[in-house]
Amino acid sequence: MILEKAKWVIQTEAEALLAMAERIGSAFEAAVELILACKGRVVVSGMGKSGLVGQKIASTMSSTGTPAFFLHPAEGIHGDLGMIMTGDVVIAISNSGETEEVLRILPAIKRIGARLIAMSGNPGSALARSSDVFLDVSVREEACPLGLAPTASTTATLAMGDALAVALLVKRGFRAEDFAIFHPGGSLGKKLLLRVEDIMHGGEAIPLVSGDMLMKDALFVITAKGLRVTGVTGEGGALKGVITDGDLRRALEHGYDILGKQASEIMKLNPKHIMRQELAAAALQIMERCSITSLFVFDDEGANVPCGIIHLHDILRAGIA
């Protein structure tokens, strides 16, 4: 019984969204164009559950390139309407379209000179009639067996808000790099902002040996640099190969006498690398795909001269993974 009811709720809300998708048309395009032409900000307002949905809509818009904030209508009629300016666009949300607190701020919005987008399930409501653009978020039925608790209607409103935010994002040419600017904290911001050059080891910290160096000497470089790897360079300092402590360990386990050999005889050719301006998250992807723990870093792809090295531990310490 419980599982059947849960499935019914989800199915009812899904059907409401699909029905709303079929109604999307010129009014939606008009709302997008109105916001794009806005010289100020988007102000989202609504009471109760509509207000909670409105807060999420404002937050999503703000994080995707459309400056927006939430205004509580009850606070608005007691002074907070001063937050609205000429040139702003107000998105007012009310399923009935007759919410008293929302209707009471409409005359002031008009006097201020802001434009009004209404999200409502009632096309004939006072809110719909007062709007410059009306977005129909009506549903056939709520997913509440009593038909009282806002369920499908709030889901539909939230989806309409997301549709607006994404349409605006696309129209503005908003990029992942732009998104990162508004999300500098946490792993998301680090993945989108932190570059290889920010955390790589450079200068004397790069483990490098010449191809003709004996392995007994190269071993000291691997140990001293602390990255358990060394690059092997050739003419002009170009990277020719790589030797890891794993390579040495496997050779010794098989009884090979490698200490008297030159590094060029032991190295693996064509080591993986990355450019310094790439995202550190991209370095992590290469390491995971190739099952390695370090990448040499280049300034110039053609020269193949290492300017740094990045290790898996550097990425982990930066909080990207």
Coordinates of C-alpha atoms in Angstrom, one line a residue:
M1 CA 0.0 0.0 0.0
I2 CA 2.7 2.5 1.0
L3 CA 4.9 1.7 -2.0
E4 CA 1.9 2.0 -4.4
K5 CA 1.0 5.3 -2.9
A6 CA 4.6 6.6 -3.3
K7 CA 4.7 5.5 -6.9
W8 CA 1.4 7.2 -7.5
V9 CA 2.7 10.4 -6.1
I10 CA 5.8 10.4 -8.3
Q11 CA 3.7 9.4 -11.4
T12 CA 1.2 12.1 -10.8
E13 CA 3.9 14.8 -10.5
A14 CA 5.7 13.4 -13.6
E15 CA 2.5 13.6 -15.6
A16 CA 2.0 17.2 -14.4
L17 CA 5.4 18.1 -15.7
L18 CA 4.9 16.4 -19.1
A19 CA 1.6 18.2 -19.5
M20 CA 3.2 21.5 -18.7
A21 CA 6.0 20.8 -21.2
E22 CA 3.3 20.5 -23.9
R23 CA 2.0 24.0 -23.0
I24 CA 5.4 25.8 -23.3
G25 CA 5.2 28.4 -26.0
S26 CA 5.4 32.0 -26.9
A27 CA 4.7 33.2 -23.3
F28 CA 7.8 31.4 -22.1
E29 CA 9.9 33.0 -24.9
A30 CA 8.5 36.4 -23.9
A31 CA 9.5 35.8 -20.3
V32 CA 13.0 34.9 -21.4
E33 CA 13.3 38.0 -23.6
L34 CA 11.9 40.2 -20.8
I35 CA 14.6 39.0 -18.4
L36 CA 17.4 39.3 -21.0
A37 CA 16.4 42.9 -21.6
C38 CA 16.3 43.6 -17.9
K39 CA 18.7 46.4 -16.8
G40 CA 18.3 45.6 -13.2
R41 CA 17.8 42.3 -11.3
V42 CA 15.2 39.6 -11.2
V43 CA 13.1 39.7 -8.0
V44 CA 11.2 36.5 -7.1
S45 CA 8.4 36.6 -4.6
G46 CA 5.8 34.2 -3.2
M47 CA 4.2 33.1 0.0
G48 CA 4.4 29.8 1.8
K49 CA 5.4 26.8 -0.3
S50 CA 5.5 29.1 -3.4
G51 CA 7.9 31.3 -1.5
L52 CA 10.2 28.4 -0.8
V53 CA 10.2 27.4 -4.4
G54 CA 10.8 31.0 -5.3
Q55 CA 13.9 31.1 -3.1
K56 CA 15.3 28.2 -5.0
I57 CA 14.5 29.8 -8.4
A58 CA 16.3 33.0 -7.4
S59 CA 19.3 31.0 -6.2
T60 CA 19.5 29.0 -9.4
M61 CA 19.3 32.1 -11.5
S62 CA 21.9 33.9 -9.5
S63 CA 24.4 31.0 -9.9
T64 CA 23.9 30.8 -13.6
G65 CA 24.4 34.3 -14.7
T66 CA 21.1 36.1 -14.0
P67 CA 21.3 38.3 -10.9
A68 CA 18.3 37.5 -8.8
F69 CA 17.1 37.6 -5.2
F70 CA 14.0 36.6 -3.2
L71 CA 11.6 39.1 -1.7
H72 CA 9.1 38.0 0.9
P73 CA 5.8 39.7 0.0
A74 CA 4.7 40.1 3.6
E75 CA 8.0 41.9 4.3
G76 CA 7.6 43.8 1.1
I77 CA 4.5 45.6 2.2
H78 CA 6.3 46.7 5.4
G79 CA 9.2 48.4 3.7
D80 CA 11.2 45.8 1.7
L81 CA 9.7 46.9 -1.5
G82 CA 12.5 49.5 -1.5
M83 CA 14.7 46.6 -2.7
I84 CA 12.9 46.8 -6.1
M85 CA 14.1 49.4 -8.6
T86 CA 12.9 50.7 -12.0
G87 CA 14.2 48.3 -14.6
D88 CA 13.9 45.2 -12.4
V89 CA 11.7 42.2 -13.4
V90 CA 9.5 40.6 -10.7
I91 CA 8.5 37.0 -10.9
A92 CA 5.5 36.6 -8.6
I93 CA 4.4 33.1 -7.7
S94 CA 1.0 32.0 -6.5
N95 CA -0.8 28.8 -7.5
S96 CA -4.2 30.4 -7.0
G97 CA -3.2 33.8 -8.3
E98 CA -5.2 35.3 -5.5
T99 CA -2.7 35.2 -2.6
E100 CA -3.4 38.4 -0.6
E101 CA 0.2 39.3 0.3
V102 CA 1.3 38.9 -3.3
L103 CA -1.6 41.0 -4.7
R104 CA -0.9 43.8 -2.2
I105 CA 2.6 44.4 -3.6
L106 CA 1.5 44.5 -7.3
P107 CA 0.4 48.2 -7.3
A108 CA 3.8 49.3 -5.8
I109 CA 5.6 47.2 -8.4
K110 CA 3.8 49.0 -11.2
R111 CA 4.5 52.4 -9.6
I112 CA 8.2 51.6 -9.3
G113 CA 8.3 50.7 -12.9
A114 CA 9.3 47.1 -12.7
R115 CA 8.0 44.5 -15.1
L116 CA 5.9 41.5 -13.9
I117 CA 6.0 37.9 -14.8
A118 CA 3.3 35.8 -13.1
M119 CA 3.6 32.1 -12.4
S120 CA 0.2 30.7 -11.5
G121 CA -2.1 27.8 -12.0
N122 CA -5.0 30.1 -12.6
P123 CA -5.0 32.0 -15.9
G124 CA -8.1 34.0 -14.9
S125 CA -6.6 35.2 -11.6
A126 CA -5.9 38.8 -10.5
L127 CA -2.2 38.0 -10.6
A128 CA -2.4 36.7 -14.2
R129 CA -4.4 39.7 -15.3
S130 CA -1.9 42.2 -13.8
S131 CA 1.2 40.6 -15.3
D132 CA 3.2 41.5 -18.4
V133 CA 3.8 37.8 -19.0
F134 CA 1.8 34.9 -17.6
L135 CA 3.4 31.5 -17.2
D136 CA 0.9 28.7 -16.8
V137 CA 2.0 26.2 -14.1
S138 CA -1.4 24.6 -13.6
V139 CA -1.7 20.9 -12.8
R140 CA -4.6 18.5 -13.3
E141 CA -4.4 17.3 -9.7
E142 CA -2.2 17.5 -6.7
A143 CA -0.3 14.4 -5.6
C144 CA -2.0 14.8 -2.2
P145 CA -4.9 12.4 -1.7
L146 CA -6.8 15.2 0.0
G147 CA -6.1 17.5 -2.9
L148 CA -4.9 20.2 -0.4
A149 CA -1.1 20.0 0.1
P150 CA 0.9 21.7 -2.7
T151 CA 2.8 18.9 -4.3
A152 CA 2.5 18.6 -8.1
S153 CA 1.9 22.3 -8.3
T154 CA 5.1 23.2 -6.5
T155 CA 7.0 20.7 -8.5
A156 CA 5.7 22.2 -11.7
T157 CA 6.6 25.7 -10.6
L158 CA 10.1 24.6 -9.6
A159 CA 10.5 23.0 -13.0
M160 CA 9.3 26.2 -14.8
G161 CA 11.9 28.2 -12.8
D162 CA 14.6 25.8 -13.8
A163 CA 13.5 26.0 -17.4
L164 CA 13.8 29.8 -17.3
A165 CA 17.2 29.7 -15.6
V166 CA 18.6 27.2 -18.2
A167 CA 17.1 29.1 -21.2
L168 CA 18.7 32.3 -19.9
L169 CA 22.0 30.4 -19.3
V170 CA 22.0 29.2 -22.9
K171 CA 21.1 32.6 -24.3
R172 CA 23.8 34.4 -22.3
G173 CA 26.5 31.9 -23.5
F174 CA 27.2 31.0 -19.8
R175 CA 30.2 28.7 -19.5
A176 CA 31.5 26.3 -16.9
E177 CA 34.2 28.8 -16.1
D178 CA 31.6 31.4 -15.4
F179 CA 29.7 29.0 -13.1
A180 CA 32.9 28.4 -11.2
I181 CA 33.3 32.1 -10.4
F182 CA 30.0 31.9 -8.4
H183 CA 31.0 28.6 -6.8
P184 CA 34.6 29.1 -5.5
G185 CA 34.1 27.1 -2.4
G186 CA 34.1 23.3 -2.0
S187 CA 35.2 20.6 -4.4
L188 CA 33.0 22.0 -7.2
G189 CA 34.8 25.3 -7.3
K190 CA 38.2 23.7 -7.1
K191 CA 37.4 21.3 -10.0
L192 CA 36.4 24.2 -12.1
L193 CA 39.0 26.8 -11.1
L194 CA 42.2 25.1 -9.9
R195 CA 44.7 24.7 -12.7
V196 CA 47.7 22.4 -13.0
E197 CA 50.2 25.3 -12.6
D198 CA 48.6 26.2 -9.3
I199 CA 49.7 23.0 -7.6
M200 CA 52.5 21.5 -9.6
H201 CA 56.1 21.2 -8.5
G202 CA 58.5 23.3 -10.5
G203 CA 62.1 24.4 -10.7
E204 CA 64.5 22.3 -8.7
A205 CA 61.7 20.2 -7.3
I206 CA 61.2 18.5 -10.8
P207 CA 62.8 15.0 -10.7
L208 CA 64.9 14.8 -13.9
V209 CA 68.0 12.9 -15.0
S210 CA 69.9 12.8 -18.3
G211 CA 69.6 9.7 -20.5
D212 CA 73.3 8.8 -20.0
M213 CA 73.1 8.9 -16.1
L214 CA 73.8 5.6 -14.5
M215 CA 70.8 4.1 -12.6
K216 CA 72.7 4.0 -9.3
D217 CA 72.8 7.8 -9.5
A218 CA 69.3 8.2 -10.9
L219 CA 68.0 6.2 -7.9
F220 CA 69.2 9.0 -5.6
V221 CA 67.2 11.6 -7.6
I222 CA 64.0 9.5 -7.4
T223 CA 64.5 9.2 -3.6
A224 CA 65.6 12.8 -3.0
K225 CA 62.7 14.5 -4.9
G226 CA 60.1 12.4 -3.0
L227 CA 57.7 11.8 -5.9
R228 CA 58.8 8.2 -6.6
V229 CA 59.5 9.0 -10.2
T230 CA 62.0 10.7 -12.5
G231 CA 61.8 12.0 -16.0
V232 CA 64.6 11.2 -18.4
T233 CA 65.7 14.0 -20.7
G234 CA 67.6 14.1 -24.0
E235 CA 68.9 16.9 -26.2
G236 CA 67.8 20.4 -25.2
G237 CA 66.1 19.1 -22.0
A238 CA 63.2 17.4 -23.9
L239 CA 61.5 14.7 -22.0
K240 CA 62.2 11.3 -23.5
G241 CA 61.0 8.8 -20.9
V242 CA 60.1 8.1 -17.3
I243 CA 61.3 5.8 -14.6
T244 CA 59.1 5.1 -11.5
D245 CA 60.1 3.4 -8.3
G246 CA 57.6 0.6 -9.4
D247 CA 59.7 0.0 -12.5
L248 CA 62.8 -0.4 -10.3
R249 CA 61.1 -2.6 -7.8
R250 CA 59.8 -5.0 -10.5
A251 CA 63.2 -5.2 -12.2
L252 CA 64.9 -6.0 -8.9
E253 CA 62.3 -8.6 -8.0
H254 CA 63.1 -10.3 -11.3
G255 CA 66.8 -10.3 -10.5
Y256 CA 67.9 -7.8 -13.1
D257 CA 71.1 -5.9 -12.4
I258 CA 70.0 -2.4 -13.4
L259 CA 72.3 -0.2 -11.2
G260 CA 75.1 -0.2 -13.8
K261 CA 72.8 0.6 -16.7
Q262 CA 72.0 4.1 -18.1
A263 CA 68.7 5.7 -17.5
S264 CA 67.8 5.6 -21.2
E265 CA 68.1 1.8 -21.1
I266 CA 65.5 1.5 -18.4
M267 CA 63.1 4.3 -19.1
K268 CA 59.6 3.9 -20.5
L269 CA 59.1 5.9 -23.6
N270 CA 56.4 8.5 -24.3
P271 CA 55.4 9.4 -20.7
K272 CA 52.0 11.0 -20.2
H273 CA 52.0 14.8 -19.8
I274 CA 49.6 17.7 -19.5
M275 CA 49.8 21.5 -20.2
R276 CA 50.2 23.8 -17.3
Q277 CA 47.1 25.8 -18.0
E278 CA 44.8 22.7 -18.0
L279 CA 42.4 22.1 -15.1
A280 CA 43.9 20.0 -12.3
A281 CA 40.7 17.9 -12.6
A282 CA 41.8 17.0 -16.1
A283 CA 45.1 15.8 -14.7
L284 CA 43.2 13.6 -12.3
Q285 CA 41.2 12.1 -15.2
I286 CA 44.4 11.2 -17.1
M287 CA 45.9 9.6 -14.0
E288 CA 42.8 7.5 -13.4
R289 CA 42.5 6.5 -17.0
C290 CA 46.1 5.5 -17.3
S291 CA 46.5 4.1 -13.8
I292 CA 49.5 6.4 -13.0
T293 CA 50.2 8.8 -10.1
S294 CA 52.1 11.6 -11.7
L295 CA 52.2 13.7 -14.9
F296 CA 55.0 15.9 -16.3
V297 CA 53.8 19.4 -17.1
F298 CA 54.7 21.3 -20.3
D299 CA 54.7 25.0 -21.2
D300 CA 55.0 24.3 -24.9
E301 CA 53.7 21.2 -26.5
G302 CA 56.3 21.3 -29.3
A303 CA 59.4 21.8 -27.1
N304 CA 58.5 18.9 -24.8
V305 CA 60.6 20.5 -22.0
P306 CA 59.1 19.9 -18.6
C307 CA 58.3 23.0 -16.5
G308 CA 56.8 21.0 -13.7
I309 CA 55.3 17.8 -12.4
I310 CA 52.0 17.1 -10.7
H311 CA 51.4 14.1 -8.4
L312 CA 48.1 12.5 -7.4
H313 CA 48.8 13.5 -3.8
D314 CA 48.9 17.2 -4.8
I315 CA 45.4 16.8 -6.3
L316 CA 44.1 15.0 -3.2
R317 CA 45.5 17.6 -0.9
A318 CA 43.9 20.4 -3.0
G319 CA 40.5 18.7 -2.3
I320 CA 39.6 18.1 -5.9
A321 CA 38.9 14.3 -5.7

